Amino acid sequence: MQIKTEDILTKLGILELNEMQNVCAKSWKKSNDLILLSPTGSGKTLAFLLPLLEELDAEQNGVQALVLSPARELSLQIESVFKAMGTSYKVNCCYGGHSMRIEKNNLQNPPSVLIGTPGRISDHIRRENFDCSDIKFLVLDEFDKALELGFQKEMSEVIKSLPKGVKKVLTSATHGIEIPEFAKMNSPMEINFLPKQKSIALTQRKVIANEKDKLDALLRLISTLGNQPCLVFCNHRDAVERIADLLKEQDIRCDIFHGGLEQADRERALIKFRNGSNYLLITTDLASRGLDIPEIQNVIHYQLPKVEDSFVHRNGRTARMHAKGNSFIVLAQEEIVPGFISEDIPVFSIHKEVQIPNPPDWETLYIGLGKKEKINKIDLVGFFFKKGNLQKDELGKIDVLDHTSFVAVKRGLGKKLVNKLNHERIKKKKLKLLLSR
């Protein structure tokens, strides 16, 4: 099956491949195994999916390519990109928190490309839910993050289950990772597009708290920044929830994101952050890379990371792809600063009093229908324009998932639309409409 790259790029809305993606495509044909080093947001997913796609055999049944990634969101994001390429190849995504029964049923008619987290994929292999004997390609995406999260055992089990001669592609956004023996890389070719020096587009500032408790300094920093999109990083889940609760007590709108949340809650938080319904996301390092989060203006280190890589990846969420961004470090009095953070970072002047930022311009509606019910973005645009009488500037970003959809509308319209449109029909299906909190 010959699929033209130009047609795929058109479907993805991309004019042309970047230099890294072109080099990866050429190197794929020259080398058995590859190590692809490139910054977050540079297009690594497409860089390995395109050449992989060219080598799939449409006449062959069974799993031909396996992609392991360290996070559920990243796995789903890779699946989304593959589906958007518009091929006829089946793809499935398996991850913890998803129904094992549904995944097992899906694997009975095996996909050509199987994507998932190391733990869930190794579980399926142990249960013999799919056959590994036809796999020709293995991608270990964000490999350094997978090592950091402790997936060595699961990745080793998966690799031992694969046939000899499988082509391996390892991706990372970090310099100097050591390839463990279990990866069994065969004379890999390295493609390195990581910057040799830190981006000068990143402006770093520190905020000094007046007391040991840093919350007041964080409140005043947020009020100084106003409605600029911000990621606030903490080291632990309980800190994320505690800080978010305290901010909400001050009437500051925010959402949380960490690995202890249900998948649906994590998706909702990311969707509302992307569509502008929330400017503030309190998170662990889980949001520091790999996820589909737009270019943001500010990164705030409320708690300092333990290692330099975490600091680099947190900062990498802003000032990406030649854009400018800010990194703020909130310090308590006499707080010990790790050696990888410069002592020369200037102090940022913040408001003396807390001034609550204005609420975001958008709010999000939840709809209990999605792709599996044959609903798409065009259907929802037409529905809200026709039955909701919305103007173009009143309808924002639309996200359609398997069984749910999320629609951003101008703030203040949500409750009226729920009262007006709830239980209306779209494609003969009754609509369940709620205002997402």
mmCIF file of N, CA, C and O in Angstrom, residues 272-321:
data_model
loop_
_atom_site.group_PDB
_atom_site.id
_atom_site.type_symbol
_atom_site.label_atom_id
_atom_site.label_comp_id
_atom_site.label_asym_id
_atom_site.label_seq_id
_atom_site.Cartn_x
_atom_site.Cartn_y
_atom_site.Cartn_z
ATOM 1 N N LYS A 272 -9.545 21.767 29.218
ATOM 2 C CA LYS A 272 -9.926 23.102 29.693
ATOM 3 C C LYS A 272 -8.737 24.061 29.701
ATOM 4 O O LYS A 272 -8.892 25.255 29.478
ATOM 5 N N PHE A 273 -7.537 23.521 29.951
ATOM 6 C CA PHE A 273 -6.344 24.358 29.902
ATOM 7 C C PHE A 273 -6.040 24.763 28.463
ATOM 8 O O PHE A 273 -5.702 25.917 28.180
ATOM 9 N N ARG A 274 -6.193 23.819 27.528
ATOM 10 C CA ARG A 274 -5.900 24.115 26.121
ATOM 11 C C ARG A 274 -6.914 25.080 25.524
ATOM 12 O O ARG A 274 -6.555 25.915 24.679
ATOM 13 N N ASN A 275 -8.177 24.961 25.920
ATOM 14 C CA ASN A 275 -9.192 25.800 25.263
ATOM 15 C C ASN A 275 -9.407 27.150 25.942
ATOM 16 O O ASN A 275 -10.253 27.929 25.524
ATOM 17 N N GLY A 276 -8.636 27.429 27.008
ATOM 18 C CA GLY A 276 -8.709 28.742 27.634
ATOM 19 C C GLY A 276 -9.753 28.881 28.716
ATOM 20 O O GLY A 276 -9.989 29.982 29.211
ATOM 21 N N SER A 277 -10.371 27.759 29.149
ATOM 22 C CA SER A 277 -11.336 27.833 30.246
ATOM 23 C C SER A 277 -10.641 27.923 31.595
ATOM 24 O O SER A 277 -11.255 28.293 32.592
ATOM 25 N N ASN A 278 -9.368 27.532 31.630
ATOM 26 C CA ASN A 278 -8.538 27.714 32.811
ATOM 27 C C ASN A 278 -7.166 28.190 32.372
ATOM 28 O O ASN A 278 -6.584 27.627 31.442
ATOM 29 N N TYR A 279 -6.648 29.222 33.021
ATOM 30 C CA TYR A 279 -5.312 29.711 32.710
ATOM 31 C C TYR A 279 -4.254 29.078 33.614
ATOM 32 O O TYR A 279 -3.064 29.229 33.373
ATOM 33 N N LEU A 280 -4.718 28.395 34.655
ATOM 34 C CA LEU A 280 -3.799 27.936 35.688
ATOM 35 C C LEU A 280 -3.950 26.431 35.873
ATOM 36 O O LEU A 280 -5.036 25.930 36.159
ATOM 37 N N LEU A 281 -2.842 25.677 35.705
ATOM 38 C CA LEU A 281 -2.858 24.235 35.905
ATOM 39 C C LEU A 281 -1.784 23.882 36.935
ATOM 40 O O LEU A 281 -0.598 24.135 36.724
ATOM 41 N N ILE A 282 -2.209 23.315 38.062
ATOM 42 C CA ILE A 282 -1.299 22.898 39.129
ATOM 43 C C ILE A 282 -0.970 21.428 38.871
ATOM 44 O O ILE A 282 -1.886 20.605 38.774
ATOM 45 N N THR A 283 0.311 21.084 38.783
ATOM 46 C CA THR A 283 0.664 19.758 38.290
ATOM 47 C C THR A 283 1.952 19.229 38.896
ATOM 48 O O THR A 283 2.757 19.985 39.446
ATOM 49 N N THR A 284 2.133 17.931 38.790
ATOM 50 C CA THR A 284 3.426 17.306 39.066
ATOM 51 C C THR A 284 4.256 17.334 37.782
ATOM 52 O O THR A 284 3.824 17.869 36.751
ATOM 53 N N ASP A 285 5.421 16.692 37.831
ATOM 54 C CA ASP A 285 6.276 16.633 36.649
ATOM 55 C C ASP A 285 5.664 15.825 35.507
ATOM 56 O O ASP A 285 6.214 15.790 34.407
ATOM 57 N N LEU A 286 4.522 15.193 35.754
ATOM 58 C CA LEU A 286 3.847 14.440 34.699
ATOM 59 C C LEU A 286 3.542 15.324 33.492
ATOM 60 O O LEU A 286 3.523 14.862 32.359
ATOM 61 N N ALA A 287 3.312 16.623 33.732
ATOM 62 C CA ALA A 287 2.988 17.549 32.638
ATOM 63 C C ALA A 287 4.218 18.227 32.055
ATOM 64 O O ALA A 287 4.093 19.131 31.234
ATOM 65 N N SER A 288 5.418 17.774 32.461
ATOM 66 C CA SER A 288 6.622 18.492 32.019
ATOM 67 C C SER A 288 7.041 18.155 30.608
ATOM 68 O O SER A 288 7.832 18.873 30.011
ATOM 69 N N ARG A 289 6.537 17.062 30.052
ATOM 70 C CA ARG A 289 6.906 16.736 28.669
ATOM 71 C C ARG A 289 5.987 15.670 28.104
ATOM 72 O O ARG A 289 5.304 14.956 28.813
ATOM 73 N N GLY A 290 6.017 15.588 26.774
ATOM 74 C CA GLY A 290 5.300 14.528 26.078
ATOM 75 C C GLY A 290 3.826 14.792 25.831
ATOM 76 O O GLY A 290 3.243 14.213 24.929
ATOM 77 N N LEU A 291 3.198 15.652 26.626
ATOM 78 C CA LEU A 291 1.769 15.870 26.496
ATOM 79 C C LEU A 291 1.461 16.973 25.489
ATOM 80 O O LEU A 291 2.281 17.845 25.230
ATOM 81 N N ASP A 292 0.251 16.911 24.951
ATOM 82 C CA ASP A 292 -0.184 17.904 23.972
ATOM 83 C C ASP A 292 -0.699 19.138 24.713
ATOM 84 O O ASP A 292 -1.896 19.349 24.866
ATOM 85 N N ILE A 293 0.247 19.946 25.182
ATOM 86 C CA ILE A 293 -0.084 21.204 25.855
ATOM 87 C C ILE A 293 0.448 22.336 24.986
ATOM 88 O O ILE A 293 1.587 22.274 24.517
ATOM 89 N N PRO A 294 -0.350 23.349 24.718
ATOM 90 C CA PRO A 294 0.093 24.405 23.812
ATOM 91 C C PRO A 294 1.235 25.234 24.405
ATOM 92 O O PRO A 294 1.553 25.133 25.589
ATOM 93 N N GLU A 295 1.826 26.034 23.554
ATOM 94 C CA GLU A 295 2.853 26.971 24.015
ATOM 95 C C GLU A 295 2.266 27.837 25.123
ATOM 96 O O GLU A 295 1.204 28.426 24.965
ATOM 97 N N ILE A 296 2.928 27.873 26.272
ATOM 98 C CA ILE A 296 2.412 28.668 27.380
ATOM 99 C C ILE A 296 3.422 29.735 27.749
ATOM 100 O O ILE A 296 4.603 29.621 27.464
ATOM 101 N N GLN A 297 2.941 30.745 28.413
ATOM 102 C CA GLN A 297 3.766 31.907 28.697
ATOM 103 C C GLN A 297 4.657 31.733 29.917
ATOM 104 O O GLN A 297 5.791 32.184 29.949
ATOM 105 N N ASN A 298 4.114 31.041 30.949
ATOM 106 C CA ASN A 298 4.817 31.010 32.220
ATOM 107 C C ASN A 298 4.870 29.612 32.835
ATOM 108 O O ASN A 298 3.867 28.885 32.845
ATOM 109 N N VAL A 299 6.037 29.276 33.352
ATOM 110 C CA VAL A 299 6.224 28.090 34.177
ATOM 111 C C VAL A 299 6.606 28.573 35.574
ATOM 112 O O VAL A 299 7.490 29.417 35.720
ATOM 113 N N ILE A 300 5.922 28.050 36.591
ATOM 114 C CA ILE A 300 6.205 28.438 37.973
ATOM 115 C C ILE A 300 6.662 27.199 38.742
ATOM 116 O O ILE A 300 5.944 26.204 38.818
ATOM 117 N N HIS A 301 7.864 27.248 39.299
ATOM 118 C CA HIS A 301 8.381 26.171 40.142
ATOM 119 C C HIS A 301 8.006 26.496 41.588
ATOM 120 O O HIS A 301 8.746 27.205 42.285
ATOM 121 N N TYR A 302 6.848 26.009 42.028
ATOM 122 C CA TYR A 302 6.455 26.264 43.419
ATOM 123 C C TYR A 302 7.319 25.435 44.365
ATOM 124 O O TYR A 302 7.745 25.898 45.411
ATOM 125 N N GLN A 303 7.554 24.184 43.977
ATOM 126 C CA GLN A 303 8.514 23.340 44.678
ATOM 127 C C GLN A 303 9.662 23.033 43.729
ATOM 128 O O GLN A 303 9.442 22.701 42.550
ATOM 129 N N LEU A 304 10.876 23.136 44.200
ATOM 130 C CA LEU A 304 12.036 22.951 43.340
ATOM 131 C C LEU A 304 12.234 21.476 43.024
ATOM 132 O O LEU A 304 12.116 20.621 43.905
ATOM 133 N N PRO A 305 12.550 21.157 41.770
ATOM 134 C CA PRO A 305 12.774 19.756 41.410
ATOM 135 C C PRO A 305 14.042 19.212 42.057
ATOM 136 O O PRO A 305 14.950 19.968 42.419
ATOM 137 N N LYS A 306 14.100 17.896 42.170
ATOM 138 C CA LYS A 306 15.254 17.255 42.812
ATOM 139 C C LYS A 306 16.433 17.104 41.853
ATOM 140 O O LYS A 306 17.584 17.058 42.290
ATOM 141 N N VAL A 307 16.154 16.976 40.549
ATOM 142 C CA VAL A 307 17.225 16.737 39.574
ATOM 143 C C VAL A 307 17.142 17.763 38.451
ATOM 144 O O VAL A 307 16.074 18.324 38.166
ATOM 145 N N GLU A 308 18.267 17.967 37.775
ATOM 146 C CA GLU A 308 18.350 18.990 36.731
ATOM 147 C C GLU A 308 17.444 18.679 35.547
ATOM 148 O O GLU A 308 16.839 19.586 34.964
ATOM 149 N N ASP A 309 17.353 17.386 35.157
ATOM 150 C CA ASP A 309 16.514 17.037 34.009
ATOM 151 C C ASP A 309 15.080 17.514 34.204
ATOM 152 O O ASP A 309 14.439 18.011 33.264
ATOM 153 N N SER A 310 14.570 17.348 35.410
ATOM 154 C CA SER A 310 13.197 17.797 35.689
ATOM 155 C C SER A 310 13.072 19.302 35.529
ATOM 156 O O SER A 310 12.073 19.808 34.990
ATOM 157 N N PHE A 311 14.077 20.034 35.989
ATOM 158 C CA PHE A 311 14.075 21.494 35.860
ATOM 159 C C PHE A 311 14.075 21.905 34.387
ATOM 160 O O PHE A 311 13.323 22.789 33.962
ATOM 161 N N VAL A 312 14.914 21.241 33.596
ATOM 162 C CA VAL A 312 15.009 21.539 32.165
ATOM 163 C C VAL A 312 13.688 21.258 31.465
ATOM 164 O O VAL A 312 13.204 22.062 30.653
ATOM 165 N N HIS A 313 13.059 20.108 31.772
ATOM 166 C CA HIS A 313 11.826 19.747 31.077
ATOM 167 C C HIS A 313 10.646 20.598 31.522
ATOM 168 O O HIS A 313 9.766 20.902 30.709
ATOM 169 N N ARG A 314 10.619 20.980 32.781
ATOM 170 C CA ARG A 314 9.579 21.920 33.203
ATOM 171 C C ARG A 314 9.706 23.225 32.409
ATOM 172 O O ARG A 314 8.722 23.736 31.861
ATOM 173 N N ASN A 315 10.910 23.765 32.368
ATOM 174 C CA ASN A 315 11.134 25.015 31.631
ATOM 175 C C ASN A 315 10.853 24.842 30.152
ATOM 176 O O ASN A 315 10.481 25.802 29.462
ATOM 177 N N GLY A 316 11.028 23.618 29.654
ATOM 178 C CA GLY A 316 10.793 23.356 28.231
ATOM 179 C C GLY A 316 9.355 23.492 27.802
ATOM 180 O O GLY A 316 9.045 23.461 26.612
ATOM 181 N N ARG A 317 8.443 23.653 28.778
ATOM 182 C CA ARG A 317 7.040 23.865 28.435
ATOM 183 C C ARG A 317 6.777 25.290 27.953
ATOM 184 O O ARG A 317 5.683 25.595 27.483
ATOM 185 N N THR A 318 7.755 26.161 28.078
ATOM 186 C CA THR A 318 7.634 27.515 27.551
ATOM 187 C C THR A 318 8.896 27.830 26.755
ATOM 188 O O THR A 318 9.869 27.084 26.800
ATOM 189 N N ALA A 319 8.886 28.897 25.998
ATOM 190 C CA ALA A 319 10.027 29.290 25.153
ATOM 191 C C ALA A 319 10.414 28.166 24.201
ATOM 192 O O ALA A 319 11.585 27.911 23.949
ATOM 193 N N ARG A 320 9.390 27.495 23.639
ATOM 194 C CA ARG A 320 9.663 26.426 22.692
ATOM 195 C C ARG A 320 9.575 26.954 21.268
ATOM 196 O O ARG A 320 8.826 27.878 20.975
ATOM 197 N N MET A 321 10.314 26.295 20.388
ATOM 198 C CA MET A 321 10.235 26.571 18.949
ATOM 199 C C MET A 321 10.349 28.069 18.660
ATOM 200 O O MET A 321 9.537 28.665 17.970
#
